[in-house]
Short mmCIF file of C-alpha atoms and ligand atoms in Angstrom, two decimals:
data_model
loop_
_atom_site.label_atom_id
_atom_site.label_comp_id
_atom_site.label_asym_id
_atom_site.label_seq_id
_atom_site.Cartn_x
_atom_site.Cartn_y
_atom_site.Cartn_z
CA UNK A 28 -2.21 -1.75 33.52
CA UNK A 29 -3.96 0.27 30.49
CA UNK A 30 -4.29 -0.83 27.38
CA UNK A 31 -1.86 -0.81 25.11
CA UNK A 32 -1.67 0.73 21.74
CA UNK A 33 0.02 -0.64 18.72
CA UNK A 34 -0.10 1.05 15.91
CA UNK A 35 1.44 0.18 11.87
CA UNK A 36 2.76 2.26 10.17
CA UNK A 37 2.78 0.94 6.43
CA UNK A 38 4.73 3.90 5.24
CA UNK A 39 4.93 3.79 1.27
CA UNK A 40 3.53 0.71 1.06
CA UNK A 41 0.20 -0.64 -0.09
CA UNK A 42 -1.47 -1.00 -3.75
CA UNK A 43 -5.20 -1.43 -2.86
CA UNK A 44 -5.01 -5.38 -3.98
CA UNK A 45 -2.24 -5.17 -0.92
CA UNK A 46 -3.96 -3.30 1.28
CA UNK A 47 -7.28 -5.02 1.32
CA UNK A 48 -5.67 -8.40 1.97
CA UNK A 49 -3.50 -7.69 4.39
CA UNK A 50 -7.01 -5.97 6.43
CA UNK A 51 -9.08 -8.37 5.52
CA UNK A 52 -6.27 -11.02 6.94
CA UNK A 53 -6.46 -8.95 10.62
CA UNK A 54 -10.57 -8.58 10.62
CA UNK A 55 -12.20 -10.94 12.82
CA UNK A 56 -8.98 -11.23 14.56
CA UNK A 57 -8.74 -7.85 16.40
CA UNK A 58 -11.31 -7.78 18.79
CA UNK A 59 -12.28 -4.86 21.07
CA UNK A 60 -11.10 -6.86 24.44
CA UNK A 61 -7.22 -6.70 23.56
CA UNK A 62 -5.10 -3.41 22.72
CA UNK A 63 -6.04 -0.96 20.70
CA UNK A 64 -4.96 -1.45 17.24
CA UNK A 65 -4.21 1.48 14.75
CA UNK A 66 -3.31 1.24 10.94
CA UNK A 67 -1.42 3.87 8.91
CA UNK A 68 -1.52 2.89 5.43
CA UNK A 69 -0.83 5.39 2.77
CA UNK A 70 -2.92 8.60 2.45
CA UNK A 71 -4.29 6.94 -1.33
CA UNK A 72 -5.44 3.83 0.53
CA UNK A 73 -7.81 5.79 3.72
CA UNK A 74 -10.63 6.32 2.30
CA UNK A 75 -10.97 2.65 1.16
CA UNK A 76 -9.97 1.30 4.03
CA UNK A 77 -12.36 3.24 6.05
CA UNK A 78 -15.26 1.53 5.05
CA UNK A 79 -13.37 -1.96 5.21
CA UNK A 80 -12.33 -1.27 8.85
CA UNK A 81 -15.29 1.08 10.10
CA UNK A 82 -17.40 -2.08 11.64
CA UNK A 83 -14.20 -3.06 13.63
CA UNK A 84 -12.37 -2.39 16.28
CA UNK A 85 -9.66 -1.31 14.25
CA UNK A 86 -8.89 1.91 14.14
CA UNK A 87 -7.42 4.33 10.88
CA UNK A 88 -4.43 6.78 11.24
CA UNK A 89 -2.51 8.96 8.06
CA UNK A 90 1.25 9.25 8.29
CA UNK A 91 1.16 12.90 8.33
CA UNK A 92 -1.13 16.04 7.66
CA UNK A 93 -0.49 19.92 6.98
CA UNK A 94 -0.93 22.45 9.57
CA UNK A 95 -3.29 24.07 7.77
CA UNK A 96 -6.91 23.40 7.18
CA UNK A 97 -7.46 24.47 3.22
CA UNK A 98 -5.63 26.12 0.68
CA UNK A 99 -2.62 26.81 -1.92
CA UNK A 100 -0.43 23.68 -0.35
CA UNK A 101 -0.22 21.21 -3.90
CA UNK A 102 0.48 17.88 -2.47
CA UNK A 103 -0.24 18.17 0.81
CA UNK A 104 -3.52 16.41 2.64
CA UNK A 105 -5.33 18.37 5.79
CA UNK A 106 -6.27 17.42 9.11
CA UNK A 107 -9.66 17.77 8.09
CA UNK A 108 -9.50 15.98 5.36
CA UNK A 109 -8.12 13.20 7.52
CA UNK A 110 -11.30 13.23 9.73
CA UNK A 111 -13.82 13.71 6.59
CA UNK A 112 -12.69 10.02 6.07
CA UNK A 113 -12.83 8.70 9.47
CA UNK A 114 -9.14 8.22 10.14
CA UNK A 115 -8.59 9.33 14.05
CA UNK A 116 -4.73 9.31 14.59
CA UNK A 117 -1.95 10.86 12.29
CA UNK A 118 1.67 10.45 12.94
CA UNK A 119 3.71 13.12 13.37
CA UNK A 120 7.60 14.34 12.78
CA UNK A 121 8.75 10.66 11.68
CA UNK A 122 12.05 10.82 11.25
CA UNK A 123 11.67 10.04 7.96
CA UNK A 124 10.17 12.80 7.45
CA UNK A 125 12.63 14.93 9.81
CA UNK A 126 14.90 13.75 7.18
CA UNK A 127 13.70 13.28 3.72
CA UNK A 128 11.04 16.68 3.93
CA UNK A 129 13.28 19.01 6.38
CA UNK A 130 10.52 19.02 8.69
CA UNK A 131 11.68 20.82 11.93
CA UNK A 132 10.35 20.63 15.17
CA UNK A 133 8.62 24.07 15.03
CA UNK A 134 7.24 22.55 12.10
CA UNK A 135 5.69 19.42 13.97
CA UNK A 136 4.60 21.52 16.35
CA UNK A 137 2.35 23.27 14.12
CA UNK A 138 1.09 20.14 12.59
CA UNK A 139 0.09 18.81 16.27
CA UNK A 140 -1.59 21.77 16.81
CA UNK A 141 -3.73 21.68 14.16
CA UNK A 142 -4.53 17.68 14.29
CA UNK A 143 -5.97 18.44 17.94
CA UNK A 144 -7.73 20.48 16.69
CA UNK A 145 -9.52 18.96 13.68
CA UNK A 146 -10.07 16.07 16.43
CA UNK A 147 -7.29 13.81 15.86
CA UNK A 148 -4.81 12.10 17.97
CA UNK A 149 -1.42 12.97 17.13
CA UNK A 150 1.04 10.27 17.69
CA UNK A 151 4.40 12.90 17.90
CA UNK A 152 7.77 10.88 16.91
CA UNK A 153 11.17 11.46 18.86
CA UNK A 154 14.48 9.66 18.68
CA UNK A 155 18.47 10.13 17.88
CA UNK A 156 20.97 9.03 15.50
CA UNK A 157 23.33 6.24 15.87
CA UNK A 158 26.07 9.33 16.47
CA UNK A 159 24.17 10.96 19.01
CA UNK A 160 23.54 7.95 21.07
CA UNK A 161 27.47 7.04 20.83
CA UNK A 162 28.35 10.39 21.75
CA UNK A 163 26.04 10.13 24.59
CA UNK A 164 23.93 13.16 23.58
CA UNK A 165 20.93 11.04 22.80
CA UNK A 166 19.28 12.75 26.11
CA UNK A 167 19.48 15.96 25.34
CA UNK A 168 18.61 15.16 21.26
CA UNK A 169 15.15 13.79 23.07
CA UNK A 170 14.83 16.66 25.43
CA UNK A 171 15.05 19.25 22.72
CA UNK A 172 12.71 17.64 20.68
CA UNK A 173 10.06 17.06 22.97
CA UNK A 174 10.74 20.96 24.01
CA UNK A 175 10.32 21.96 20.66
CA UNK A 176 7.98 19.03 18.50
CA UNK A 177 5.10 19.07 21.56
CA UNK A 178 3.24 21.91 21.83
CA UNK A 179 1.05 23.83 25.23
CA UNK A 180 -1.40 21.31 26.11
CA UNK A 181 -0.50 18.22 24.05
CA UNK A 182 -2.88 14.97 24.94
CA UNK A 183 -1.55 13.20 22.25
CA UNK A 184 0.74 10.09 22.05
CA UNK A 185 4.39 10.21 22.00
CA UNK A 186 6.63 7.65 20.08
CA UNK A 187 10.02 6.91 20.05
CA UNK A 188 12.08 5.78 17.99
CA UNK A 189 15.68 5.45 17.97
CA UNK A 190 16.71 6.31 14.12
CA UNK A 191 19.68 3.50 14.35
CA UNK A 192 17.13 1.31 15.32
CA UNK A 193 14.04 1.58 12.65
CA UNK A 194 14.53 -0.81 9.79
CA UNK A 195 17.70 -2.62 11.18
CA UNK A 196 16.52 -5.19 12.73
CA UNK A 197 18.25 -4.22 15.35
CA UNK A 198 15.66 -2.83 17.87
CA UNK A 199 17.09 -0.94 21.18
CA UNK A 200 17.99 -3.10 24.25
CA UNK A 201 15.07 -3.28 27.04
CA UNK A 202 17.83 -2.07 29.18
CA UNK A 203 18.36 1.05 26.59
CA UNK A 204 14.78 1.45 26.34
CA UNK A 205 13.32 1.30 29.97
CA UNK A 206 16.43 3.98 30.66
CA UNK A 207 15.01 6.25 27.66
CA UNK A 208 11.59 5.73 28.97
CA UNK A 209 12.67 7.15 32.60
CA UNK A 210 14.08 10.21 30.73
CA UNK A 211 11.21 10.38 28.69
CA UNK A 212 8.44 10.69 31.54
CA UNK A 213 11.10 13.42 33.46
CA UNK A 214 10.86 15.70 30.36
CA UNK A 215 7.29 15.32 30.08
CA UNK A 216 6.51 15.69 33.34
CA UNK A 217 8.83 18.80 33.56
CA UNK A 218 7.33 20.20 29.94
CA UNK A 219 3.34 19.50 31.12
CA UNK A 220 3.47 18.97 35.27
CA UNK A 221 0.63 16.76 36.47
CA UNK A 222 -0.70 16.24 32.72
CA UNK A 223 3.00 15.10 31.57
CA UNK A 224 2.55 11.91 34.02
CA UNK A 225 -0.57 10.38 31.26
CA UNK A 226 0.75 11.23 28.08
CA UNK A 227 0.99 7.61 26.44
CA UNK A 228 4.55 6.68 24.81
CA UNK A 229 5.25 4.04 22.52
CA UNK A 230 9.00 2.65 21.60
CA UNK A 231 9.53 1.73 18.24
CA UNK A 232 12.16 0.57 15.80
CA UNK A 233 12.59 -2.79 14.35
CA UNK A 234 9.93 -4.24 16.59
CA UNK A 235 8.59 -7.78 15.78
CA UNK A 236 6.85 -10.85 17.06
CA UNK A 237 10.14 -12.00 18.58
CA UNK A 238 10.95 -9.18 20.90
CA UNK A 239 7.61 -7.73 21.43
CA UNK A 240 6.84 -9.60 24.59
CA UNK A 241 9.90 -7.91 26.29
CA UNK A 242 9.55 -4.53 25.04
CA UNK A 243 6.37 -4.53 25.64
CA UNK A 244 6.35 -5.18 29.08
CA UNK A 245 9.10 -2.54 29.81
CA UNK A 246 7.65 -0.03 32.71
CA UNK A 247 5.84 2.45 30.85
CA UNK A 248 6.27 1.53 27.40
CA UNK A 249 2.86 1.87 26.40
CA UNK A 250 3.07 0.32 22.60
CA UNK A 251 4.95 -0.25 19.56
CA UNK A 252 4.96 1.80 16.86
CA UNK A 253 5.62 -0.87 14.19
CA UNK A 254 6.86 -0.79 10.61
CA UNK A 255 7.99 -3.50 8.51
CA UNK A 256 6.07 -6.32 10.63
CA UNK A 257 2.88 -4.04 10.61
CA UNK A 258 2.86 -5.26 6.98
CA UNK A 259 2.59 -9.18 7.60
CA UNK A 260 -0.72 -10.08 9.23
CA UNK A 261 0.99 -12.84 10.91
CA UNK A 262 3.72 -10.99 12.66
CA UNK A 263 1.33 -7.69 13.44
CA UNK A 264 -1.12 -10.73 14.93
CA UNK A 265 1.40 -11.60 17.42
CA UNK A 266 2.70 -8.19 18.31
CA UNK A 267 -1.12 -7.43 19.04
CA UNK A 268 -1.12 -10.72 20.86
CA UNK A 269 1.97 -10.18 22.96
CA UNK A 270 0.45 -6.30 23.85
CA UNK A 271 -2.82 -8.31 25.07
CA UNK A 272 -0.34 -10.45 27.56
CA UNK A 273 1.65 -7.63 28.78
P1 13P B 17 10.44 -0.75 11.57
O1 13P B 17 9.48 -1.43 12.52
O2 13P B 17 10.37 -1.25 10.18
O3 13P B 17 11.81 -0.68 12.15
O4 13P B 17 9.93 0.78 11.47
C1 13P B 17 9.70 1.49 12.62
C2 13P B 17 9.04 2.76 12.27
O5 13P B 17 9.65 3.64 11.71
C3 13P B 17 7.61 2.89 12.60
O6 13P B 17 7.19 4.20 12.48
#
């Protein structure tokens, strides 16, 4: 078994009183024997963070980065920029973003691309709608989004997340998951052949310290992507706890 990776995502959350307590609450506690742990607080709180985090095992992702690596782009933050600070994993094509910035899979694409580049990992988001998982087209949703959000040669990280299922409380069933996961490794494995079969995927949506265990220990679920419990230090302890059993 490899180790896992579970990674918070804080979204747009975090003042720096916040954000500092809720770190300094995980240091000491994280330790490099159990998964790999990876924050992603908001872009204003990195380069604090990065010295708070940078003697620990805890590692620093952004929520999202351009494609590009300067230029005319007001409001937007570059991979480069990302790395300058020491963050090493940005998350990619959340479907909050899908949704609130129009971001289309060409668009991710591009954005994957260029985090490889600069050196980071890019953890590339998937998942359908409530609709699209009734209407049983949740399958091809996923395989036309992989086709089109993953680009030639991607070593990155895959998550999914079913959209119905992020900030419900109402996470998928292990039987819904370990299905998706099946269909999952086909498409990568028919998108990237032998290098398909290593590409690391994480489930989430509404994942906390309750169902963790189980998810976690789904075949080839290889993480949580976590939101809302990512922002407790208690619940994010036992997530990272459960990954260390499973
Ligand atoms: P929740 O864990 O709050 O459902 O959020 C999941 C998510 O969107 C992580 O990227």
């Amino acid at each position: 078994m490899s180790r896992q990776i579970i990674v918070g995502n804080w979204k747009m959350n975090g003042t720096t009183r916040d954000s500092q307590a809720l770190v300094q609450a995980l240091l000491g506690k994280v330790t490099a024997d159990g998964p790999e742990v990876v924050i992603c607080p908001p872009f204003t709180q990195l380069g604090l963070l990065a010295s708070t985090v940078e003697p620990s095992p805890i590692g620093l992702g952004a929520q999202d980065c351009h494609k590009e690596v300067s230029g005319a782009h007001t409001g937007d933050i570059s991979p480069a920029m990302l790395t300058d600070l020491g963050v090493s994993h940005v998350i990619l094509g959340h479907s909050e973003r899908r949704q609130e910035h129009g971001e289309l899979d060409e668009t991710v694409r591009e954005k994957a691309v260029a985090a490889a580049k600069a050196g980071l990992t890019p953890i590339v988001c998937v998942g359908e709608t409530e609709d699209q998982r009734e209407s049983g087209d949740h399958f091809d949703t996923l395989g036309w989004q992989i086709k089109g959000s993953l680009p030639d040669g991607f070593s990155g990280i895959l998550a999914y997340e079913p959209i119905w299922a992020i900030g419900t409380g109402r996470a998928a069933t292990t039987e819904e998951i370990a299905e998706t996961m099946t269909f999952l490794r086909e498409e990568l494995i028919r998108q990237f052949a032998e290098a398909g079969k290593t590409i690391k995927i994480l489930y989430g949506g509404s994942v906390n310290d309750k169902n963790a265990a189980s998810i976690l220990s789904i075949a080839d679920v290889a993480g949580a992507l976590v939101g809302g419990a990512s922002l407790k230090a208690e619940a994010f302890l036992s997530i990272i706890s459960a990954a260390s059993a499973a």
